[in-house]
PDB file of C-alpha atoms in Angstrom:
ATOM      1  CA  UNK C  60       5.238  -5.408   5.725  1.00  0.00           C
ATOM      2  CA  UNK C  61       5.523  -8.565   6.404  1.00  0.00           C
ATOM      3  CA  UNK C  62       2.535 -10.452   8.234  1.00  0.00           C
ATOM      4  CA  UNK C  63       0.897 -13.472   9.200  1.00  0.00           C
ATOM      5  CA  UNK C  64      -1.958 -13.711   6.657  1.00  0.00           C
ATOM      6  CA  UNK C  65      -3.050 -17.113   7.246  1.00  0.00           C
ATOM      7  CA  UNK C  66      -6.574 -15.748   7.732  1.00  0.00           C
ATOM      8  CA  UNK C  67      -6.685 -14.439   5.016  1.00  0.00           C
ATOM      9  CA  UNK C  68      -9.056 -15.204   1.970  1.00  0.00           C
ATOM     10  CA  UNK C  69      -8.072 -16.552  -1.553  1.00  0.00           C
ATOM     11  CA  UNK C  70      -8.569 -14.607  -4.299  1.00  0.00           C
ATOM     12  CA  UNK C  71     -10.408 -11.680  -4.865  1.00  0.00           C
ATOM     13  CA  UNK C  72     -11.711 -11.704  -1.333  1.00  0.00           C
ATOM     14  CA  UNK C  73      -8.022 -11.333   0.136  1.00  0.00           C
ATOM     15  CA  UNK C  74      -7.213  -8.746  -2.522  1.00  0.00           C
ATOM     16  CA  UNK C  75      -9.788  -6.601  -0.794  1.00  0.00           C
ATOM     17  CA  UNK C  76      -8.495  -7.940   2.436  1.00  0.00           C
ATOM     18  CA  UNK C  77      -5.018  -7.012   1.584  1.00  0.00           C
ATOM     19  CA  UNK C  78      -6.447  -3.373  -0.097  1.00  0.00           C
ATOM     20  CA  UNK C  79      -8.450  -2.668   3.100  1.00  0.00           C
ATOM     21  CA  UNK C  80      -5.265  -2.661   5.406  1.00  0.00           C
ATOM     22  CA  UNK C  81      -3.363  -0.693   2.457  1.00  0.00           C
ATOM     23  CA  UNK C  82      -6.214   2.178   3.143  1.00  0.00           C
ATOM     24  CA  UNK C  83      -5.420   2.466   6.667  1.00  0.00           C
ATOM     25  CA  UNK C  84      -2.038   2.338   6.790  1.00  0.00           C
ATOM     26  CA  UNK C  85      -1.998   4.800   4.255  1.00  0.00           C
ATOM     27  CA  UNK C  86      -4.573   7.085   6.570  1.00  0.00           C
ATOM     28  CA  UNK C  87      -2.033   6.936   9.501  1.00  0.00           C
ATOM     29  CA  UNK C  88       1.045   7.263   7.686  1.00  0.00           C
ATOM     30  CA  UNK C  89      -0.307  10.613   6.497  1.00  0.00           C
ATOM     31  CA  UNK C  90      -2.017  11.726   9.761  1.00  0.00           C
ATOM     32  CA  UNK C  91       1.880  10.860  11.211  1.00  0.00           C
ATOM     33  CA  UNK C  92       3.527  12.966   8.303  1.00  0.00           C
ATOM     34  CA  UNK C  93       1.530  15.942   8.369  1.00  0.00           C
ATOM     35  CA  UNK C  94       2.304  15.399  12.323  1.00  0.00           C
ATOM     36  CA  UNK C  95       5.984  16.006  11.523  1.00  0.00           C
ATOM     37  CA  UNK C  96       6.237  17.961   8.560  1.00  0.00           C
ATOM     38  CA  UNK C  97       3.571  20.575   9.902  1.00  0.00           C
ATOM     39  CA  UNK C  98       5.977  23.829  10.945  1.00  0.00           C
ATOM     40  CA  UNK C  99       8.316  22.520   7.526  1.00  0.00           C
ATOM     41  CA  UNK C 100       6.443  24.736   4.987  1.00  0.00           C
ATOM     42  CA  UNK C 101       5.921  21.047   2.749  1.00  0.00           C
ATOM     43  CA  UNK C 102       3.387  21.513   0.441  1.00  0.00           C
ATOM     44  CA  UNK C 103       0.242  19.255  -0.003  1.00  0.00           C
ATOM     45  CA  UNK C 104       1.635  17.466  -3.218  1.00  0.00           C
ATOM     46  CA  UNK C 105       4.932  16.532  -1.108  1.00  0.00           C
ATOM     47  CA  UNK C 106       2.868  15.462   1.741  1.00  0.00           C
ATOM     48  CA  UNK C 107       1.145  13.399  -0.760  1.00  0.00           C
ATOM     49  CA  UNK C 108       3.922  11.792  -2.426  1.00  0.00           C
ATOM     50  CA  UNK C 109       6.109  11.135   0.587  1.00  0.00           C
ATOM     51  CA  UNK C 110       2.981   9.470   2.749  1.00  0.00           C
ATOM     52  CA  UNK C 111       1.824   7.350  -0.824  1.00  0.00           C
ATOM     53  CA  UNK C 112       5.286   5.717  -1.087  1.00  0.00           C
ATOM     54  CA  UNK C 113       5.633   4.947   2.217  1.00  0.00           C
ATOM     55  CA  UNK C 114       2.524   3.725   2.628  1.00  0.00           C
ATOM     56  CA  UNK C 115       2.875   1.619  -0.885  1.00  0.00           C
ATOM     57  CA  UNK C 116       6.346  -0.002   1.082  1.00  0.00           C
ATOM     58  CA  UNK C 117       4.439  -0.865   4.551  1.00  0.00           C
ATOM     59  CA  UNK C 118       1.762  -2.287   3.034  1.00  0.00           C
ATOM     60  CA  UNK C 119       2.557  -3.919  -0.125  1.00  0.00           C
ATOM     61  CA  UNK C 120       6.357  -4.775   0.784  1.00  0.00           C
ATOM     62  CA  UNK C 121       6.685  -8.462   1.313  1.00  0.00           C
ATOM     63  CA  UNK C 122       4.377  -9.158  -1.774  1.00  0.00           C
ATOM     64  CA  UNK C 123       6.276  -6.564  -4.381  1.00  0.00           C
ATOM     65  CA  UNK C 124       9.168  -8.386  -3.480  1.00  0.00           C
ATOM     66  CA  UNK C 125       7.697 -11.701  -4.174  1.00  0.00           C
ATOM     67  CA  UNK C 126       6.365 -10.880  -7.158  1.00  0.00           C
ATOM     68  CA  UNK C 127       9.670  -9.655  -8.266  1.00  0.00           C
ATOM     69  CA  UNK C 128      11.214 -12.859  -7.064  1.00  0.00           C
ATOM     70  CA  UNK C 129       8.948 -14.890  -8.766  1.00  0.00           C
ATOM     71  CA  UNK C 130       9.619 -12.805 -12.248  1.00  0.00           C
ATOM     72  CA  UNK C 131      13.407 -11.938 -11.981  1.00  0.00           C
ATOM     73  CA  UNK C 132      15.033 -14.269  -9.733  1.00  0.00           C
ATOM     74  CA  UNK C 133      16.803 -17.450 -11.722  1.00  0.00           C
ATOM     75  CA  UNK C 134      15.281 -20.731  -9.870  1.00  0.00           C
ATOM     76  CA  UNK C 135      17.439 -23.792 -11.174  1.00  0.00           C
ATOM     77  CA  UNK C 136      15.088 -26.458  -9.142  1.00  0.00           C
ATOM     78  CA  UNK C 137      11.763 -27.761  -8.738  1.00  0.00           C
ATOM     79  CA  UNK C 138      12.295 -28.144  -5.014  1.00  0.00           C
ATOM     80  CA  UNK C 139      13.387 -24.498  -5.137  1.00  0.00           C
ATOM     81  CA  UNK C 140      10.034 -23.302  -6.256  1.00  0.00           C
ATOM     82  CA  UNK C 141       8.179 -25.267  -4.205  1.00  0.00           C
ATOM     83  CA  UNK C 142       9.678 -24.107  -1.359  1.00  0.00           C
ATOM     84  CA  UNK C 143       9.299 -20.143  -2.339  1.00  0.00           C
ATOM     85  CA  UNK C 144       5.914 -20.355  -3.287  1.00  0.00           C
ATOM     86  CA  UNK C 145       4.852 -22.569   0.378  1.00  0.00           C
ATOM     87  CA  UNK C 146       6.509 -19.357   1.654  1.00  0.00           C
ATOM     88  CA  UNK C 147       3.868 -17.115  -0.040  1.00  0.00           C
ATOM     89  CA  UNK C 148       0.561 -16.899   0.847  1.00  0.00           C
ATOM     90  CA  UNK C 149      -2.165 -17.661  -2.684  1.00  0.00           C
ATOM     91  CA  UNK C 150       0.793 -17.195  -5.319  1.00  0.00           C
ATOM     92  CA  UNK C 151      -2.170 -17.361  -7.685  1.00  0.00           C
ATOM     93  CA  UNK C 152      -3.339 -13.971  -6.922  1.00  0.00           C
ATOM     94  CA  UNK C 153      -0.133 -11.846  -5.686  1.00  0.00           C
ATOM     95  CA  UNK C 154      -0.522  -9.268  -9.187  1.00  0.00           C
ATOM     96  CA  UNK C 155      -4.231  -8.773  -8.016  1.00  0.00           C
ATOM     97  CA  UNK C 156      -3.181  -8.400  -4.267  1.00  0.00           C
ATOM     98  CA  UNK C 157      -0.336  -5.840  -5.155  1.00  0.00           C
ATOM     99  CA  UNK C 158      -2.909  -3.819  -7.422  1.00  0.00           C
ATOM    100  CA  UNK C 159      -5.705  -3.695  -4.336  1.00  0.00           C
ATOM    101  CA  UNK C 160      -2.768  -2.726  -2.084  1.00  0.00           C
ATOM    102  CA  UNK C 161      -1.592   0.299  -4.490  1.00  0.00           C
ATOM    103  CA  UNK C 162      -4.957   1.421  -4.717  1.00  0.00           C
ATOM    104  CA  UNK C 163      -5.964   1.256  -1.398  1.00  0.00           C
ATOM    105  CA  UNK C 164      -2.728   3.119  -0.052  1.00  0.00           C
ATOM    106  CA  UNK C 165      -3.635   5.663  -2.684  1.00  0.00           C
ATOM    107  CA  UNK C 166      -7.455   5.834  -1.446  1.00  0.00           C
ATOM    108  CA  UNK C 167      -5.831   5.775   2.449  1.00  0.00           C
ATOM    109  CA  UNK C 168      -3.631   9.020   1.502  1.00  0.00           C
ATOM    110  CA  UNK C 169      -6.389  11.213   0.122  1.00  0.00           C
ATOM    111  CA  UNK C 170      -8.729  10.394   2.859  1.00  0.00           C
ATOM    112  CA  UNK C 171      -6.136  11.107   5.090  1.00  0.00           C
ATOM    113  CA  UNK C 172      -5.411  14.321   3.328  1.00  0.00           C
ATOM    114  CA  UNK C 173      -8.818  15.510   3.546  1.00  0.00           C
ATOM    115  CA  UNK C 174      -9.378  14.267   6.691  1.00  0.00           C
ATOM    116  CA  UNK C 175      -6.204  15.690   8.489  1.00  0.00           C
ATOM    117  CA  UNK C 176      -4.842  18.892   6.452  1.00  0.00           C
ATOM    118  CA  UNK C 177      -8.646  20.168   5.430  1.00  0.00           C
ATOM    119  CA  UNK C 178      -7.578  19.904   1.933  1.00  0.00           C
ATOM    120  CA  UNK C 179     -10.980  18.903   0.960  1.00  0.00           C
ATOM    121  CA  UNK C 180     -12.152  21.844   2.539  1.00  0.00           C
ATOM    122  CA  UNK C 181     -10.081  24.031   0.721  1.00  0.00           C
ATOM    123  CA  UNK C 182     -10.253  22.530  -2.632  1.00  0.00           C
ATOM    124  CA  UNK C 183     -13.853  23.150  -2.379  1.00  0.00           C
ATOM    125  CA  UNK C 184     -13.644  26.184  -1.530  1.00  0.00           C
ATOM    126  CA  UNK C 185     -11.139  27.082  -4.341  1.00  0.00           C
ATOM    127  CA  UNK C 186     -13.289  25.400  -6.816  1.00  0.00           C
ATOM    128  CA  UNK C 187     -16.840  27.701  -5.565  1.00  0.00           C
ATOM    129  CA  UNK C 188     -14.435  31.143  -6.466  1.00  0.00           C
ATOM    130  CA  UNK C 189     -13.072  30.143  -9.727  1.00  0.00           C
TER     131      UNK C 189
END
């Protein structure tokens, strides 16, 4: 998802910045799906997998696709470059940004699964009878 991250930090520190919003998008885009898919019969692995990757392509979007840019795209010019990577906010750290923001949509789904479907709950229980 594209957004204005000019207060962002460099580095590490906007890897965690950047992995921070990943976790709560990825909360509310499985509160939202359990929302909708509630009276489908989905079960909690689908839920799971459908929330993750759309979480994964609100949050880390715009930098996926730069860092595929970067790698794949052929840029014939200096001036190119230049211009591409004014576009993108600390080019030096995009890999560790688009790691935090995996992760943190990941983390954002399971909380959001225990949270909202009271899988945590239930897992606990299962794991007390076996």
């Amino acid at each position: 998802m594209p957004y204005d991250r000019t207060w962002m930090g460099y580095g590490i520190v906007g890897a965690l910045e950047t992995g921070g919003i990943a976790l709560l998008v990825g909360i509310v885009v499985y509160g939202l799906l359990h929302l909708l898919a509630r009276g489908s019969g989905w079960s909690h692995g689908k839920e799971l997998a459908i929330a993750y990757v759309f979480a994964v392509a609100l949050s880390a979007g715009q930098d996926l696709w730069d860092l595929f840019y970067f790698n794949m795209a052929p840029l014939q010019s200096l001036t190119l470059l230049r211009a591409k990577l004014a576009e993108v906010h600390d080019p030096d750290a995009i890999g560790l940004r688009v790691f935090f923001e995996f992760v943190g949509a990941l983390a954002g789904v399971c909380i959001g699964w225990a949270m909202f479907s009271g899988g945590m709950k239930n897992l606990l229980e299962s794991v007390r009878r076996s």
